[in-house]
Amino acid sequence: MVLIMRPDFTGKQLETAIRAMEEGGVKVMVSRGAETTILGAEGDSSRLDEERLAQLEGVERVMRVSEPYKKANRKYHPDNSVIDIGGVQVGGNDLAVIAGPCSVESEEQMVGVAEAVKASGAAALRGGAYKPRTSPYAFQGKGMEGIRLLLEAKNATGLPIVTELMSPDQLPLFEDCVDVIQIGARNMQNFDLLKKVGRSKKPVLLKRGLSSTIEEWLMSAEYIMSEGNSRVILCERGIRTFETFTRNTLDLSAVLAVKNQSHLPVIVDPSHACGKAWMVERMAMAAVAAGADGLIVEVHNDPANALCDGAQSITPAQFDSLMKRLRPLAECIGRSLRA
Ligand code: PEP
Ligand code: MN
């Protein structure tokens, strides 16, 4: 971080500014020019309060010269992080495809979909037991019963399970039962929840917030990592734009940006990004071509009667066809997909 003094600063103001920076844990380098005096922070500036420093008397401006996220930053961790989720690697050469319904509904649905997606090559099973719905009158998920059905599907197939955590109260249950804790888009900046999963040993799938910048998203990953949990998988799931044809706008450039800025694996959710089942296959292929480490796709045995997100859910047969198309595409870019 660099702090620029006003041309008319006093000696006392300079001293105060230096002290404030030093209190933030950095060494301060003073560069006195004929017109401009600049204070440069040497060391880890992540604890410096930019806004507070900018308000000090005699200070003209404060500029960040490095990213505010450290643990998630590729600069300090050049190699890709590979995260193990119940025996499946995410972030390595193999693409990890997570598939399953939006919500857990019944044993027949869950076990049926799990067996089908496994046969097509899925690496993990998704399904929401606690659902973040816009309307309080909409189906809220089966809760504890949903977790039980996920475990049944896991027993039947061996697929690790991914499901969304909405409240810190449910963390002990999730720690006992699930393989990956999903933090949904709506909770990406629920900092208390992020800190709590940061103290957990479970891998976390962190979805990008509906209107979050890439830096805000990486800062949320930083929240989790700063508490000790470095097993974070990022998920681009589309962002809000002025366009209304699709549910969201899939930001594929974010995949490249995040891979450039961070060592964490990034997967793409084409289902929530588009909101339309007929777009899922092509957008999934585009995501793989863009360098995503995997996908999370909504698959339902009966989309027309799904209790949540039926319009964007593909059938097991469509999922199988998607996987068949992804295989040669993955090879083409030097990656592979489980058989
Ligand atoms: C989901 O995965 O079903 C979900 C609610 O996703 P998001 O948080 O991305 O909207
Ligand atoms: Mn959904």
Short mmCIF file of C-alpha atoms and ligand atoms in Angstrom, two decimals:
data_model
loop_
_atom_site.label_atom_id
_atom_site.label_comp_id
_atom_site.label_asym_id
_atom_site.label_seq_id
_atom_site.Cartn_x
_atom_site.Cartn_y
_atom_site.Cartn_z
CA MET A 1 0.00 0.00 0.00
CA VAL A 2 1.16 3.51 -0.80
CA LEU A 3 0.07 6.66 1.02
CA ILE A 4 0.50 10.05 -0.64
CA MET A 5 0.78 13.13 1.57
CA ARG A 6 -0.82 16.46 0.66
CA PRO A 7 1.67 19.11 -0.56
CA ASP A 8 1.09 21.18 2.62
CA PHE A 9 1.43 18.38 5.20
CA THR A 10 3.04 19.15 8.55
CA GLY A 11 5.76 17.17 10.34
CA LYS A 12 3.24 16.10 12.97
CA GLN A 13 0.80 14.80 10.34
CA LEU A 14 3.61 12.83 8.72
CA GLU A 15 4.53 11.28 12.06
CA THR A 16 0.91 10.36 12.75
CA ALA A 17 0.55 8.73 9.32
CA ILE A 18 3.75 6.71 9.76
CA ARG A 19 2.64 5.55 13.21
CA ALA A 20 -0.78 4.52 11.94
CA MET A 21 0.82 2.41 9.23
CA GLU A 22 3.32 0.85 11.62
CA GLU A 23 0.50 -0.06 13.98
CA GLY A 24 -0.93 -2.06 11.08
CA GLY A 25 2.18 -4.25 11.17
CA VAL A 26 4.25 -2.89 8.27
CA LYS A 27 7.59 -1.14 7.91
CA VAL A 28 7.24 2.33 6.38
CA MET A 29 9.56 3.63 3.66
CA VAL A 30 9.43 7.42 3.29
CA SER A 31 10.18 8.90 -0.11
CA ARG A 32 10.48 12.70 -0.04
CA GLY A 33 10.20 14.32 -3.46
CA ALA A 34 10.31 18.00 -4.32
CA GLU A 35 6.53 18.03 -4.74
CA THR A 36 5.27 14.75 -3.39
CA THR A 37 6.03 12.74 -0.28
CA ILE A 38 5.05 9.10 -0.43
CA LEU A 39 4.88 6.51 2.34
CA GLY A 40 5.28 2.95 1.15
CA ALA A 41 4.27 -0.05 3.25
CA GLU A 42 6.75 -2.90 3.28
CA GLY A 43 5.50 -6.30 4.41
CA ASP A 44 2.02 -7.72 4.79
CA SER A 45 -0.36 -4.78 4.39
CA SER A 46 -3.55 -6.85 4.69
CA ARG A 47 -4.26 -5.46 8.17
CA LEU A 48 -3.96 -1.82 7.11
CA ASP A 49 -7.25 0.03 7.16
CA GLU A 50 -7.29 1.90 3.87
CA GLU A 51 -10.33 4.03 4.71
CA ARG A 52 -8.99 5.09 8.09
CA LEU A 53 -5.59 6.03 6.66
CA ALA A 54 -7.23 8.06 3.90
CA GLN A 55 -9.05 10.15 6.52
CA LEU A 56 -5.91 11.19 8.40
CA GLU A 57 -5.05 14.87 8.24
CA GLY A 58 -2.35 15.69 5.72
CA VAL A 59 -3.06 12.57 3.66
CA GLU A 60 -4.13 13.09 0.07
CA ARG A 61 -4.72 9.57 -1.12
CA VAL A 62 -4.14 5.91 -0.36
CA MET A 63 -3.51 3.36 -3.08
CA ARG A 64 -3.37 -0.40 -2.91
CA VAL A 65 -0.57 -1.81 -5.01
CA SER A 66 -1.19 -5.45 -4.15
CA GLU A 67 -4.31 -7.54 -3.77
CA PRO A 68 -5.98 -7.57 -0.34
CA TYR A 69 -6.21 -11.38 -0.38
CA LYS A 70 -3.04 -13.20 0.58
CA LYS A 71 -3.83 -16.83 1.31
CA ALA A 72 -5.93 -17.17 -1.83
CA ASN A 73 -3.35 -15.32 -3.92
CA ARG A 74 -1.36 -17.19 -6.56
CA LYS A 75 1.60 -14.84 -5.94
CA TYR A 76 2.35 -16.56 -2.65
CA HIS A 77 1.27 -20.04 -3.78
CA PRO A 78 2.17 -20.44 -7.46
CA ASP A 79 1.08 -24.08 -7.81
CA ASN A 80 -2.56 -25.01 -8.38
CA SER A 81 -4.25 -26.27 -5.22
CA VAL A 82 -5.73 -29.73 -5.61
CA ILE A 83 -8.53 -30.44 -3.16
CA ASP A 84 -9.60 -33.91 -2.21
CA ILE A 85 -13.36 -34.34 -1.77
CA GLY A 86 -14.00 -37.83 -0.43
CA GLY A 87 -11.37 -39.43 -2.67
CA VAL A 88 -12.02 -37.24 -5.75
CA GLN A 89 -9.46 -34.59 -6.68
CA VAL A 90 -10.65 -31.14 -7.71
CA GLY A 91 -8.14 -28.83 -9.39
CA GLY A 92 -5.86 -31.47 -10.84
CA ASN A 93 -5.73 -32.66 -14.42
CA ASP A 94 -9.02 -34.53 -14.23
CA LEU A 95 -12.20 -32.49 -14.50
CA ALA A 96 -14.60 -33.04 -11.62
CA VAL A 97 -18.26 -33.05 -12.55
CA ILE A 98 -20.72 -32.77 -9.69
CA ALA A 99 -24.32 -33.58 -10.61
CA GLY A 100 -27.69 -34.05 -8.98
CA PRO A 101 -31.00 -32.34 -8.37
CA CYS A 102 -31.43 -28.84 -7.04
CA SER A 103 -33.29 -30.21 -4.02
CA VAL A 104 -33.49 -33.56 -2.37
CA GLU A 105 -37.10 -34.71 -2.79
CA SER A 106 -37.45 -38.45 -2.28
CA GLU A 107 -35.48 -41.66 -1.99
CA GLU A 108 -36.50 -42.77 -5.45
CA GLN A 109 -35.38 -39.45 -6.97
CA MET A 110 -32.11 -39.23 -5.06
CA VAL A 111 -30.90 -42.80 -5.42
CA GLY A 112 -32.13 -42.98 -9.02
CA VAL A 113 -30.35 -39.78 -10.08
CA ALA A 114 -27.20 -40.72 -8.12
CA GLU A 115 -26.95 -44.10 -9.87
CA ALA A 116 -27.54 -42.55 -13.27
CA VAL A 117 -25.01 -39.72 -12.94
CA LYS A 118 -22.45 -42.08 -11.50
CA ALA A 119 -22.82 -44.38 -14.50
CA SER A 120 -22.23 -41.36 -16.75
CA GLY A 121 -19.00 -40.44 -14.93
CA ALA A 122 -20.00 -37.88 -12.29
CA ALA A 123 -17.42 -37.46 -9.53
CA ALA A 124 -19.81 -36.29 -6.80
CA LEU A 125 -23.50 -35.90 -6.04
CA ARG A 126 -25.26 -32.63 -5.30
CA GLY A 127 -28.66 -32.01 -3.71
CA GLY A 128 -30.01 -29.29 -1.44
CA ALA A 129 -31.58 -30.26 1.87
CA TYR A 130 -31.80 -26.68 3.19
CA LYS A 131 -32.83 -24.36 0.36
CA PRO A 132 -32.37 -20.58 0.14
CA ARG A 133 -35.63 -19.60 -1.61
CA THR A 134 -36.64 -16.09 -2.62
CA SER A 135 -40.17 -16.72 -1.35
CA PRO A 136 -40.86 -17.92 2.18
CA TYR A 137 -43.86 -19.78 0.74
CA ALA A 138 -41.77 -21.86 -1.69
CA PHE A 139 -40.46 -25.34 -0.88
CA GLN A 140 -37.71 -24.85 1.71
CA GLY A 141 -36.07 -28.25 1.43
CA LYS A 142 -36.45 -31.45 3.42
CA GLY A 143 -33.87 -30.51 6.05
CA MET A 144 -32.57 -33.38 8.16
CA GLU A 145 -34.57 -35.91 6.13
CA GLY A 146 -32.83 -34.57 3.01
CA ILE A 147 -29.41 -35.19 4.58
CA ARG A 148 -30.52 -38.75 5.38
CA LEU A 149 -31.57 -39.31 1.75
CA LEU A 150 -28.25 -37.91 0.51
CA LEU A 151 -26.45 -40.41 2.73
CA GLU A 152 -28.58 -43.19 1.33
CA ALA A 153 -27.64 -42.18 -2.20
CA LYS A 154 -23.99 -42.03 -1.14
CA ASN A 155 -24.26 -45.52 0.34
CA ALA A 156 -25.77 -46.83 -2.86
CA THR A 157 -23.19 -45.26 -5.20
CA GLY A 158 -20.09 -44.29 -3.22
CA LEU A 159 -20.36 -40.73 -4.58
CA PRO A 160 -19.23 -37.99 -2.18
CA ILE A 161 -22.04 -35.54 -1.37
CA VAL A 162 -22.16 -31.76 -1.76
CA THR A 163 -24.94 -29.80 -0.06
CA GLU A 164 -25.62 -26.23 1.02
CA LEU A 165 -25.16 -25.00 4.57
CA MET A 166 -27.35 -22.02 5.45
CA SER A 167 -26.95 -21.68 9.19
CA PRO A 168 -24.02 -22.16 11.57
CA ASP A 169 -26.40 -24.23 13.75
CA GLN A 170 -26.30 -27.01 11.17
CA LEU A 171 -22.51 -27.14 10.97
CA PRO A 172 -22.03 -30.08 13.39
CA LEU A 173 -24.55 -32.13 11.38
CA PHE A 174 -22.80 -31.25 8.11
CA GLU A 175 -19.39 -32.08 9.59
CA ASP A 176 -20.67 -35.55 10.48
CA CYS A 177 -22.54 -36.28 7.28
CA VAL A 178 -21.42 -34.40 4.17
CA ASP A 179 -18.24 -34.40 2.09
CA VAL A 180 -18.36 -30.82 0.78
CA ILE A 181 -20.09 -27.85 2.39
CA GLN A 182 -21.64 -25.56 -0.20
CA ILE A 183 -21.90 -21.86 0.62
CA GLY A 184 -24.53 -20.50 -1.73
CA ALA A 185 -24.42 -17.29 -3.73
CA ARG A 186 -26.75 -15.57 -1.25
CA ASN A 187 -24.42 -16.32 1.64
CA MET A 188 -21.13 -15.50 -0.05
CA GLN A 189 -20.77 -12.47 2.18
CA ASN A 190 -22.29 -13.97 5.32
CA PHE A 191 -19.01 -13.39 7.11
CA ASP A 192 -19.99 -15.16 10.30
CA LEU A 193 -20.87 -18.30 8.33
CA LEU A 194 -17.60 -18.02 6.38
CA LYS A 195 -15.60 -17.82 9.61
CA LYS A 196 -17.41 -20.85 10.99
CA VAL A 197 -16.71 -23.04 7.94
CA GLY A 198 -13.17 -21.66 8.05
CA ARG A 199 -12.75 -23.46 11.36
CA SER A 200 -14.08 -26.70 9.90
CA LYS A 201 -11.99 -29.41 8.28
CA LYS A 202 -14.47 -30.00 5.46
CA PRO A 203 -13.85 -28.73 1.93
CA VAL A 204 -16.00 -25.71 1.06
CA LEU A 205 -17.62 -25.00 -2.31
CA LEU A 206 -17.91 -21.22 -2.38
CA LYS A 207 -20.33 -19.88 -4.94
CA ARG A 208 -19.89 -16.39 -6.34
CA GLY A 209 -22.41 -13.89 -4.99
CA LEU A 210 -25.17 -12.66 -7.28
CA SER A 211 -23.58 -9.25 -7.71
CA SER A 212 -20.09 -9.80 -6.40
CA THR A 213 -16.86 -8.72 -8.01
CA ILE A 214 -14.04 -11.19 -8.45
CA GLU A 215 -12.11 -9.44 -5.68
CA GLU A 216 -15.05 -9.66 -3.26
CA TRP A 217 -15.40 -13.36 -4.09
CA LEU A 218 -11.71 -13.98 -3.43
CA MET A 219 -11.96 -12.01 -0.19
CA SER A 220 -14.72 -14.38 0.90
CA ALA A 221 -12.38 -17.29 0.16
CA GLU A 222 -9.79 -15.41 2.22
CA TYR A 223 -12.23 -15.28 5.16
CA ILE A 224 -12.45 -19.08 5.13
CA MET A 225 -8.73 -19.57 4.63
CA SER A 226 -7.72 -17.04 7.26
CA GLU A 227 -9.47 -19.23 9.84
CA GLY A 228 -7.32 -22.20 8.85
CA ASN A 229 -9.36 -24.02 6.20
CA SER A 230 -7.52 -23.85 2.89
CA ARG A 231 -9.76 -26.40 1.14
CA VAL A 232 -11.84 -23.93 -0.84
CA ILE A 233 -13.30 -24.61 -4.30
CA LEU A 234 -14.71 -21.58 -6.10
CA CYS A 235 -17.84 -21.79 -8.23
CA GLU A 236 -18.88 -19.29 -10.91
CA ARG A 237 -22.69 -19.50 -11.17
CA GLY A 238 -23.55 -16.44 -13.20
CA ILE A 239 -23.98 -12.86 -12.08
CA ARG A 240 -26.79 -10.31 -12.28
CA THR A 241 -26.65 -8.07 -15.31
CA PHE A 242 -29.23 -6.04 -17.23
CA GLU A 243 -30.01 -9.11 -19.36
CA THR A 244 -33.23 -10.90 -18.47
CA PHE A 245 -33.38 -13.61 -21.16
CA THR A 246 -31.18 -15.83 -19.01
CA ARG A 247 -31.55 -16.20 -15.23
CA ASN A 248 -28.03 -14.78 -14.79
CA THR A 249 -25.11 -14.01 -17.09
CA LEU A 250 -22.39 -16.65 -17.06
CA ASP A 251 -19.11 -14.81 -16.55
CA LEU A 252 -16.61 -17.14 -18.16
CA SER A 253 -13.90 -14.49 -18.08
CA ALA A 254 -14.07 -14.86 -14.29
CA VAL A 255 -12.76 -18.41 -14.65
CA LEU A 256 -9.64 -17.09 -16.36
CA ALA A 257 -9.33 -14.14 -14.00
CA VAL A 258 -9.58 -16.32 -10.91
CA LYS A 259 -7.17 -18.95 -12.27
CA ASN A 260 -4.75 -16.10 -12.94
CA GLN A 261 -5.10 -14.44 -9.55
CA SER A 262 -5.57 -17.47 -7.34
CA HIS A 263 -4.33 -21.05 -6.95
CA LEU A 264 -7.77 -22.29 -5.88
CA PRO A 265 -9.77 -24.59 -8.18
CA VAL A 266 -12.71 -23.04 -10.02
CA ILE A 267 -15.76 -24.90 -11.25
CA VAL A 268 -18.76 -23.60 -13.20
CA ASP A 269 -22.49 -24.02 -12.59
CA PRO A 270 -24.13 -23.59 -16.01
CA SER A 271 -27.58 -24.48 -14.59
CA HIS A 272 -28.01 -21.45 -12.30
CA ALA A 273 -26.09 -19.26 -14.74
CA CYS A 274 -28.56 -19.78 -17.61
CA GLY A 275 -31.72 -20.99 -15.92
CA LYS A 276 -32.60 -22.90 -19.08
CA ALA A 277 -32.00 -26.63 -19.48
CA TRP A 278 -31.44 -26.36 -23.25
CA MET A 279 -28.46 -24.06 -22.72
CA VAL A 280 -26.69 -26.19 -20.15
CA GLU A 281 -24.74 -28.50 -22.46
CA ARG A 282 -23.21 -25.75 -24.61
CA MET A 283 -22.38 -23.53 -21.64
CA ALA A 284 -20.82 -26.47 -19.83
CA MET A 285 -18.63 -27.13 -22.85
CA ALA A 286 -17.67 -23.46 -23.04
CA ALA A 287 -16.73 -23.53 -19.34
CA VAL A 288 -14.45 -26.50 -19.87
CA ALA A 289 -12.88 -24.83 -22.89
CA ALA A 290 -12.30 -21.72 -20.76
CA GLY A 291 -10.27 -23.76 -18.27
CA ALA A 292 -12.73 -24.57 -15.49
CA ASP A 293 -11.62 -27.41 -13.21
CA GLY A 294 -15.06 -28.94 -13.25
CA LEU A 295 -18.78 -28.37 -13.30
CA ILE A 296 -21.78 -28.57 -11.02
CA VAL A 297 -24.90 -29.44 -12.99
CA GLU A 298 -28.53 -29.84 -11.93
CA VAL A 299 -29.93 -33.19 -13.02
CA HIS A 300 -33.47 -34.32 -12.25
CA ASN A 301 -35.33 -37.52 -13.14
CA ASP A 302 -38.54 -35.56 -13.82
CA PRO A 303 -37.69 -31.87 -14.42
CA ALA A 304 -41.28 -30.90 -15.22
CA ASN A 305 -42.35 -31.88 -11.70
CA ALA A 306 -39.23 -30.81 -9.79
CA LEU A 307 -39.92 -28.94 -6.53
CA CYS A 308 -37.15 -26.46 -7.34
CA ASP A 309 -35.32 -25.29 -10.49
CA GLY A 310 -36.99 -27.72 -12.90
CA ALA A 311 -36.60 -25.36 -15.87
CA GLN A 312 -32.83 -25.49 -15.64
CA SER A 313 -32.53 -29.19 -14.77
CA ILE A 314 -31.42 -31.68 -17.39
CA THR A 315 -32.47 -35.33 -17.40
CA PRO A 316 -30.06 -38.20 -16.68
CA ALA A 317 -30.09 -39.02 -20.42
CA GLN A 318 -29.14 -35.43 -21.30
CA PHE A 319 -26.43 -35.54 -18.65
CA ASP A 320 -25.05 -38.71 -20.21
CA SER A 321 -24.93 -37.05 -23.61
CA LEU A 322 -23.19 -34.00 -22.05
CA MET A 323 -20.52 -36.21 -20.50
CA LYS A 324 -19.97 -37.96 -23.82
CA ARG A 325 -19.39 -34.61 -25.50
CA LEU A 326 -17.15 -33.33 -22.73
CA ARG A 327 -14.73 -36.25 -22.92
CA PRO A 328 -13.14 -35.46 -26.30
CA LEU A 329 -13.26 -31.74 -25.51
CA ALA A 330 -11.32 -32.31 -22.29
CA GLU A 331 -8.72 -34.35 -24.16
CA CYS A 332 -8.42 -31.63 -26.72
CA ILE A 333 -7.21 -29.20 -24.03
CA GLY A 334 -4.94 -31.75 -22.34
CA ARG A 335 -7.30 -32.71 -19.54
CA SER A 336 -9.41 -35.76 -18.84
CA LEU A 337 -12.74 -36.84 -17.49
CA ARG A 338 -13.45 -39.94 -15.40
CA ALA A 339 -14.84 -42.83 -17.43
C1 PEP B 1 -28.12 -24.24 -5.70
O1 PEP B 1 -26.99 -24.71 -5.92
O2 PEP B 1 -29.16 -24.89 -5.77
C2 PEP B 1 -28.23 -22.79 -5.44
C3 PEP B 1 -29.22 -22.29 -4.71
O3 PEP B 1 -27.26 -22.09 -6.03
P1 PEP B 1 -26.85 -20.52 -5.92
O4 PEP B 1 -26.46 -20.31 -4.50
O5 PEP B 1 -25.70 -20.42 -6.88
O6 PEP B 1 -28.03 -19.73 -6.35
MN MN B 2 -30.90 -24.84 -7.80
#
